[in-house]
CSV table of C-alpha atoms in Angstrom, one decimal:
chain,number,residue,atom,x,y,z
S,1,MET,CA,96.7,127.6,46.1
S,2,PHE,CA,94.4,125.6,48.5
S,3,MET,CA,95.9,124.7,51.8
S,4,ARG,CA,94.3,122.4,54.1
S,5,PRO,CA,93.6,124.2,57.6
S,6,LYS,CA,95.6,122.7,60.2
S,7,LYS,CA,93.8,120.8,62.7
S,8,ALA,CA,94.0,122.4,66.0
S,9,GLU,CA,95.3,120.2,68.9
S,10,PRO,CA,92.9,119.4,71.7
S,11,GLU,CA,93.8,121.6,74.8
S,12,VAL,CA,94.7,120.3,78.1
S,13,LEU,CA,91.8,119.7,80.0
S,14,ALA,CA,91.5,121.6,83.3
S,15,ARG,CA,95.1,122.3,84.3
S,16,LYS,CA,94.1,125.0,86.8
S,17,THR,CA,95.1,124.2,90.5
S,18,LEU,CA,92.7,124.6,93.3
S,19,GLY,CA,93.8,127.7,94.3
S,20,ASP,CA,93.4,129.1,90.8
S,21,LEU,CA,89.8,128.0,91.1
S,22,GLY,CA,89.1,129.7,94.5
S,23,PHE,CA,88.9,126.4,96.5
S,24,GLU,CA,91.0,124.4,99.2
S,25,PHE,CA,90.4,121.2,101.5
S,26,ASP,CA,89.6,122.4,104.9
S,27,LYS,CA,91.6,121.2,107.8
S,28,SER,CA,88.9,119.0,109.4
S,29,ARG,CA,89.2,115.3,109.8
S,30,GLU,CA,87.1,115.2,106.5
S,31,GLY,CA,89.2,117.4,104.5
S,32,VAL,CA,86.1,118.7,102.9
S,33,LEU,CA,86.2,121.0,99.7
S,34,ARG,CA,85.3,124.4,100.4
S,35,HIS,CA,85.2,127.9,98.8
S,36,LYS,CA,88.5,129.8,99.9
S,37,GLU,CA,86.5,133.2,100.6
S,38,SER,CA,83.3,132.2,101.6
S,39,GLY,CA,83.7,128.7,103.2
S,40,LYS,CA,80.9,127.5,101.4
S,41,LYS,CA,81.1,123.8,100.9
S,42,TYR,CA,81.4,122.7,97.1
S,43,GLU,CA,78.3,121.5,95.5
S,44,TYR,CA,77.7,120.6,91.7
S,45,ASP,CA,75.4,123.4,91.1
S,46,PHE,CA,77.9,125.8,92.5
S,47,PHE,CA,76.6,128.4,89.5
S,48,GLY,CA,73.0,127.8,90.1
S,49,LYS,CA,70.9,127.3,87.1
S,50,GLU,CA,73.8,127.6,84.7
S,51,LYS,CA,74.3,123.9,83.6
S,52,LYS,CA,76.9,124.0,81.1
S,53,HIS,CA,79.1,126.1,83.4
S,54,ASN,CA,78.4,123.9,86.5
S,55,SER,CA,79.5,120.7,84.3
S,56,GLU,CA,82.7,122.3,83.1
S,57,PHE,CA,83.8,123.4,86.2
S,58,TYR,CA,82.9,120.1,87.7
S,59,GLN,CA,85.4,118.6,85.6
S,60,GLN,CA,88.0,121.3,86.1
S,61,ILE,CA,87.6,121.1,90.0
S,62,SER,CA,87.6,117.1,89.8
S,63,ASN,CA,91.1,117.4,87.9
S,64,ALA,CA,92.6,119.9,90.1
S,65,SER,CA,91.3,118.2,93.3
S,66,SER,CA,92.8,114.9,92.1
S,67,ARG,CA,96.4,116.6,91.3
S,68,GLU,CA,96.2,118.0,94.7
S,69,VAL,CA,96.4,115.1,96.4
S,70,ALA,CA,100.0,114.4,95.2
S,71,ASN,CA,101.0,117.6,97.1
S,72,ILE,CA,99.2,116.6,100.2
S,73,LEU,CA,101.3,113.2,100.1
S,74,VAL,CA,104.5,115.3,100.0
S,75,ASP,CA,103.8,118.2,102.0
S,76,ASP,CA,101.3,116.8,104.8
S,77,LEU,CA,102.5,113.1,104.9
S,78,ASN,CA,106.1,113.7,104.3
S,79,MET,CA,106.1,111.0,101.5
S,80,GLU,CA,109.0,111.1,99.1
S,81,PRO,CA,108.3,110.9,95.3
S,82,ILE,CA,110.2,108.1,93.3
S,83,ALA,CA,110.4,108.7,89.4
S,84,VAL,CA,109.3,105.8,87.3
S,85,PRO,CA,111.5,105.0,85.4
S,86,ASP,CA,113.8,107.9,86.0
S,87,LYS,CA,113.8,111.7,86.0
S,88,ASN,CA,115.8,111.8,82.7
S,89,GLN,CA,113.0,111.0,80.6
S,90,PRO,CA,109.0,111.3,80.5
S,91,HIS,CA,108.1,109.5,83.9
S,92,CYS,CA,105.0,109.3,86.6
S,93,ASN,CA,105.8,109.6,90.4
S,94,ILE,CA,105.0,106.7,93.0
S,95,TYR,CA,105.2,107.8,96.7
S,96,ALA,CA,107.1,106.3,99.6
S,97,SER,CA,107.1,106.9,103.3
S,98,PRO,CA,110.6,107.8,104.7
S,99,GLY,CA,112.5,104.6,104.8
S,100,ALA,CA,109.7,102.6,103.5
S,101,LEU,CA,112.0,100.2,101.3
S,102,LYS,CA,114.2,99.5,104.3
S,103,SER,CA,111.3,98.8,106.5
S,104,LYS,CA,110.2,95.4,108.0
S,105,ASN,CA,106.6,95.6,106.7
S,106,LEU,CA,105.6,97.6,103.7
S,107,VAL,CA,102.0,98.2,102.6
S,108,VAL,CA,101.6,98.9,98.9
S,109,MET,CA,98.6,100.8,97.9
S,110,VAL,CA,97.1,100.3,94.3
S,111,GLY,CA,94.4,102.2,93.1
S,112,GLY,CA,91.6,101.8,90.1
S,113,ASN,CA,89.5,103.3,88.0
S,114,VAL,CA,91.9,105.4,86.0
S,115,ASN,CA,92.5,107.8,88.8
S,116,PHE,CA,95.3,110.2,89.7
S,117,CYS,CA,97.8,109.0,92.4
S,118,GLY,CA,96.3,108.5,95.8
S,119,VAL,CA,92.9,109.0,94.8
S,120,TRP,CA,90.3,106.2,95.2
S,121,ALA,CA,87.5,108.0,93.2
S,122,TRP,CA,87.4,111.7,91.9
S,123,ASN,CA,83.6,111.9,92.7
S,124,ALA,CA,84.2,111.0,96.3
S,125,LEU,CA,86.9,113.1,96.7
S,126,VAL,CA,85.0,116.3,95.4
S,127,LYS,CA,81.8,115.4,97.1
S,128,HIS,CA,82.9,114.0,100.6
S,129,GLY,CA,86.4,115.2,100.9
S,130,LEU,CA,89.9,113.5,101.7
S,131,ARG,CA,89.0,111.0,104.2
S,132,LYS,CA,86.7,109.3,102.5
S,133,GLY,CA,88.1,109.7,98.7
S,134,THR,CA,91.6,109.3,98.8
S,135,MET,CA,94.2,107.2,100.5
S,136,VAL,CA,95.4,109.6,103.0
S,137,GLU,CA,93.6,108.3,105.9
S,138,TYR,CA,95.1,104.6,105.3
S,139,ILE,CA,98.6,106.1,105.1
S,140,ARG,CA,98.1,108.0,108.6
S,141,GLU,CA,96.6,104.7,110.1
S,142,CYS,CA,99.6,102.3,108.4
S,143,THR,CA,102.1,104.8,109.5
S,144,LYS,CA,100.8,104.7,113.2
S,145,ARG,CA,101.1,101.0,113.1
S,146,GLY,CA,104.8,101.3,112.1
S,147,TYR,CA,104.4,100.1,108.6
S,148,GLY,CA,106.0,101.5,105.7
S,149,VAL,CA,103.8,102.7,102.9
S,150,MET,CA,104.2,103.1,99.3
S,151,VAL,CA,101.4,104.4,96.8
S,152,LEU,CA,101.7,103.5,93.2
S,153,ASN,CA,100.3,105.4,90.2
S,154,PRO,CA,99.1,102.8,87.7
S,155,TYR,CA,97.0,105.3,85.5
S,156,GLU,CA,99.2,108.3,84.9
S,157,ASN,CA,100.7,106.6,81.7
S,158,ILE,CA,101.3,109.4,79.3
S,159,SER,CA,103.5,112.6,79.2
S,160,ALA,CA,101.5,115.5,77.7
S,161,SER,CA,102.9,117.8,75.1
S,162,ASP,CA,104.3,120.1,77.7
S,163,GLY,CA,105.8,117.6,79.7
S,164,VAL,CA,103.0,117.1,82.5
S,165,THR,CA,102.1,113.4,83.1
S,166,GLU,CA,98.4,112.5,82.7
S,167,THR,CA,95.9,109.9,82.6
S,168,PHE,CA,94.1,108.6,79.5
S,169,ASN,CA,91.1,110.4,80.8
S,170,SER,CA,92.7,113.8,81.7
S,171,TYR,CA,94.2,114.5,78.4
S,172,SER,CA,93.4,114.1,74.8
S,173,GLY,CA,96.2,115.9,72.8
S,174,HIS,CA,99.7,114.9,71.5
S,175,SER,CA,101.5,112.7,74.3
S,176,VAL,CA,104.2,109.8,74.6
S,177,ASP,CA,104.0,106.9,76.7
S,178,ILE,CA,105.9,106.6,79.9
S,179,ASN,CA,108.5,103.6,79.7
S,180,GLY,CA,107.6,100.9,82.2
S,181,SER,CA,104.2,102.4,82.8
S,182,GLU,CA,102.4,102.3,79.5
S,183,THR,CA,99.4,100.3,81.1
S,184,ALA,CA,98.4,99.7,84.8
S,185,ASP,CA,99.7,96.2,84.6
S,186,GLU,CA,103.0,97.3,83.1
S,187,HIS,CA,103.5,99.9,85.9
S,188,VAL,CA,102.6,97.6,89.0
S,189,GLY,CA,104.8,95.0,87.2
S,190,TYR,CA,107.8,97.4,86.9
S,191,VAL,CA,107.7,98.7,90.3
S,192,TRP,CA,107.2,95.4,91.6
S,193,SER,CA,110.4,93.8,90.1
S,194,ARG,CA,112.7,96.8,89.9
S,195,ILE,CA,111.8,98.7,93.3
S,196,ILE,CA,109.9,96.2,95.7
S,197,ARG,CA,111.2,92.8,95.0
S,198,GLY,CA,114.8,93.2,95.7
S,199,SER,CA,114.5,96.0,98.5
S,200,GLY,CA,115.2,95.0,102.0
S,201,VAL,CA,111.6,94.8,102.9
S,202,GLU,CA,110.7,91.5,104.6
S,203,LYS,CA,107.0,91.4,104.2
S,204,VAL,CA,104.7,93.2,101.8
S,205,ALA,CA,101.0,93.5,101.8
S,206,PHE,CA,99.2,95.0,99.0
S,207,VAL,CA,95.8,97.1,99.2
S,208,ALA,CA,94.1,97.0,95.6
S,209,TYR,CA,91.1,98.5,94.6
S,210,ASN,CA,88.9,98.1,91.5
S,211,THR,CA,91.0,97.6,88.5
S,212,GLY,CA,94.2,97.7,90.5
S,213,GLY,CA,93.3,93.9,91.6
S,214,ILE,CA,93.8,92.8,88.3
S,215,ALA,CA,97.1,94.5,87.8
S,216,VAL,CA,98.2,92.8,91.4
S,217,ALA,CA,96.7,89.3,90.5
S,218,ASN,CA,98.9,89.5,87.1
S,219,VAL,CA,101.9,90.0,89.3
S,220,LEU,CA,101.2,87.0,91.3
S,221,LYS,CA,100.7,85.1,88.3
S,222,TYR,CA,103.6,85.9,86.2
S,223,ASP,CA,106.2,86.2,89.0
S,224,TYR,CA,104.5,83.7,91.3
S,225,THR,CA,107.5,82.0,93.1
S,226,ARG,CA,109.0,85.3,93.8
S,227,PHE,CA,105.7,87.0,94.8
S,228,THR,CA,105.0,84.4,97.4
S,229,LYS,CA,108.3,84.8,99.1
S,230,LYS,CA,107.7,88.4,99.6
S,231,VAL,CA,104.2,89.2,99.9
S,232,ALA,CA,102.4,88.2,103.2
S,233,GLY,CA,98.7,88.9,101.7
S,234,VAL,CA,96.3,90.9,99.6
S,235,ALA,CA,93.4,93.0,100.7
S,236,PHE,CA,91.1,93.6,97.5
S,237,ILE,CA,88.3,95.9,97.6
S,238,ASP,CA,85.7,95.8,95.1
S,239,SER,CA,88.2,94.1,92.8
S,240,THR,CA,87.5,93.2,89.2
S,241,HIS,CA,90.0,90.2,89.0
S,242,SER,CA,89.3,86.9,88.3
S,243,ASP,CA,90.6,83.5,89.6
S,244,PHE,CA,90.0,82.4,86.1
S,245,GLN,CA,93.2,84.0,85.1
S,246,LEU,CA,95.3,82.3,87.4
S,247,GLY,CA,97.1,78.7,87.3
S,248,SER,CA,96.4,76.4,90.4
S,249,GLY,CA,99.3,77.7,92.6
S,250,PRO,CA,98.3,81.3,92.4
S,251,VAL,CA,94.6,80.5,93.1
S,252,ALA,CA,95.6,78.2,96.1
S,253,TRP,CA,97.6,81.0,97.3
S,254,ILE,CA,95.0,83.7,97.0
S,255,GLN,CA,92.5,81.4,98.8
S,256,ALA,CA,94.8,81.3,101.6
S,257,ALA,CA,96.6,84.8,101.8
S,258,ALA,CA,93.8,87.1,100.3
S,259,ASN,CA,90.4,88.6,101.2
S,260,HIS,CA,88.0,90.9,99.4
S,261,TRP,CA,85.6,93.6,100.6
S,262,VAL,CA,82.9,94.6,98.2
S,263,THR,CA,80.0,96.9,98.0
S,264,SER,CA,77.2,95.6,99.7
S,265,ARG,CA,74.3,96.4,102.1
S,266,GLU,CA,74.8,93.0,104.1
S,267,SER,CA,76.5,93.8,107.7
S,268,ARG,CA,80.1,94.7,107.9
S,269,GLY,CA,82.1,91.7,107.9
S,270,SER,CA,79.3,89.2,106.9
S,271,ARG,CA,80.4,86.7,104.0
S,272,VAL,CA,78.8,87.4,100.4
S,273,GLY,CA,78.7,85.8,97.3
S,274,SER,CA,82.6,85.5,95.9
S,275,GLY,CA,82.1,85.4,92.2
S,276,ARG,CA,85.1,84.2,90.7
S,277,THR,CA,87.7,86.0,92.9
S,278,GLY,CA,89.1,83.0,94.5
S,279,CYS,CA,89.0,84.2,98.1
S,280,LEU,CA,86.8,85.0,101.4
S,281,THR,CA,84.5,87.8,100.0
S,282,MET,CA,82.8,90.1,102.8
S,283,SER,CA,80.5,93.0,102.9
S,284,ALA,CA,82.0,96.5,103.5
S,285,GLY,CA,78.7,97.4,104.8
S,286,ASN,CA,78.1,100.1,102.2
S,287,SER,CA,74.6,101.3,102.6
S,288,THR,CA,74.9,104.6,100.7
S,289,ASP,CA,74.4,105.1,97.1
S,290,CYS,CA,77.9,105.7,96.2
S,291,ARG,CA,80.1,102.6,95.9
S,292,GLU,CA,83.1,104.8,95.7
S,293,LEU,CA,82.5,105.3,99.6
S,294,THR,CA,83.4,101.4,100.1
S,295,PRO,CA,87.4,101.6,100.7
S,296,SER,CA,86.8,104.4,103.5
S,297,LEU,CA,84.0,102.1,104.9
S,298,CYS,CA,86.2,99.0,105.2
S,299,MET,CA,89.3,100.4,106.5
S,300,ASP,CA,89.5,99.3,109.9
S,301,LEU,CA,88.8,95.7,108.5
S,302,VAL,CA,91.3,95.8,105.9
S,303,LEU,CA,94.1,97.1,108.3
S,304,ASP,CA,93.0,94.5,110.7
S,305,PHE,CA,93.7,91.7,108.1
S,306,ILE,CA,97.1,93.3,107.0
S,307,ASP,CA,98.1,93.5,110.9
S,308,LYS,CA,97.4,89.4,111.1
S,309,CYS,CA,99.2,88.8,107.5
S,310,PHE,CA,102.3,90.5,108.8
S,311,VAL,CA,102.0,88.5,112.3
S,312,CYS,CA,101.2,85.0,110.6
S,313,ALA,CA,103.7,82.6,108.7
S,314,MET,CA,104.2,83.2,105.1
S,315,VAL,CA,102.2,81.2,102.4
S,316,VAL,CA,104.8,79.6,100.4
S,317,ASP,CA,105.5,76.4,98.5
S,318,ILE,CA,102.2,75.9,96.6
S,319,PRO,CA,103.2,73.7,93.7
S,320,GLU,CA,102.6,75.6,90.4
S,321,THR,CA,100.7,72.8,88.3
S,322,MET,CA,97.5,72.2,87.0
S,323,PRO,CA,95.8,69.1,88.5
S,324,ASN,CA,92.2,68.1,87.3
S,325,GLU,CA,89.8,70.8,87.0
S,326,GLN,CA,87.5,69.4,89.8
S,327,ALA,CA,90.3,69.7,92.4
S,328,VAL,CA,90.8,73.4,91.5
S,329,LEU,CA,87.5,74.1,91.9
S,330,GLU,CA,87.2,72.3,95.2
S,331,ALA,CA,90.2,74.2,96.4
S,332,VAL,CA,88.6,77.7,95.8
S,333,ASN,CA,85.0,76.4,96.8
S,334,VAL,CA,83.3,77.3,93.4
S,335,ILE,CA,81.4,75.7,90.8
S,336,ALA,CA,82.0,76.7,87.4
S,337,ALA,CA,79.9,75.9,84.3
S,338,PRO,CA,80.8,73.3,82.0
S,339,SER,CA,82.0,75.9,79.4
S,340,GLU,CA,84.2,77.8,82.0
S,341,ALA,CA,85.7,74.2,82.9
S,342,GLN,CA,87.0,73.4,79.5
S,343,MET,CA,88.6,76.6,79.0
S,344,ARG,CA,91.1,76.0,81.9
S,345,PRO,CA,94.5,74.5,81.0
S,346,THR,CA,95.1,70.9,81.8
S,347,THR,CA,98.8,70.8,81.5
S,348,PRO,CA,101.7,72.0,84.0
S,349,VAL,CA,102.1,75.5,84.1
S,350,GLN,CA,105.5,77.5,84.5
S,351,GLN,CA,104.7,81.0,85.4
S,352,ASP,CA,107.7,83.0,86.9
S,353,GLY,CA,108.7,86.1,85.5
S,354,TYR,CA,106.7,88.6,83.0
S,355,TYR,CA,108.2,89.8,79.5
S,356,GLY,CA,109.7,93.1,80.3
S,357,TRP,CA,110.0,93.0,84.3
S,358,GLU,CA,113.3,91.5,84.3
């Protein structure tokens, strides 16, 4: 009797810890990745000319390093994990500083590029260390300023067959979706509506990197009235959002209450082309060949902006209607091609709430 061979389930990718691999982050300000015994800094060609071994080990150490950041948030920064949606079902964790949801001012960090929680970019983390590759330094500086801090986890969207939370990049076997976090947009919307929006926090500021900017812009779009009553500003970093996805109220709000720092060799803080982000766009002064270093290079500029957001009056009560196209374009100081203008809605828009967030 012929029996079809059982297809092997793809194995879990790189579940070893940093300790298992013989590495650790050193205690310097940079938090560099070093071999535990030799103290040698990790380099891609750790195994010399063994290309396949180097490549496989790089994937393992990138995954293990990224996962280790969650432990650092808890053990070194005293942050508290919050299960989303809850501990009684498949869930991911977000992290909050003690008393964050009762603080006067809350900074919410949203990463991008399908990374693990608290990581700007895994390649920057492995090559340059914790200070440049993760949100750790931002969290420390915000805490010094007396702000509450919350780190969201928009890309750990699935639970693997053994119950461990994964990103779509880190695991290819059987998995189940995490309710409320099926996508980055849903995760940010869920945390906003279920945790942040009804909290005792007076003012919120978002720091949104790369694709995380789209998720924050969508919350602004779909929960416009309540968002603008609580959010003092948004600092975008190399964001991929577009004002073309927004109505007139969000476009006007984002122009008044958001700034955007991008990878550019122009002098730090100088104004550069805005594209369609709808807000003031400035150079982060990144003259390196690694664009993933941009969040660390513009940190002081971002935090100065957040300081001002918390001090200034809130930007609220901008009517959510859609006037003529030219008025909208003038409001954000951009010129659209006729084909783009024709795509804009021309009727009044009501955008308050998102399916699944209520």
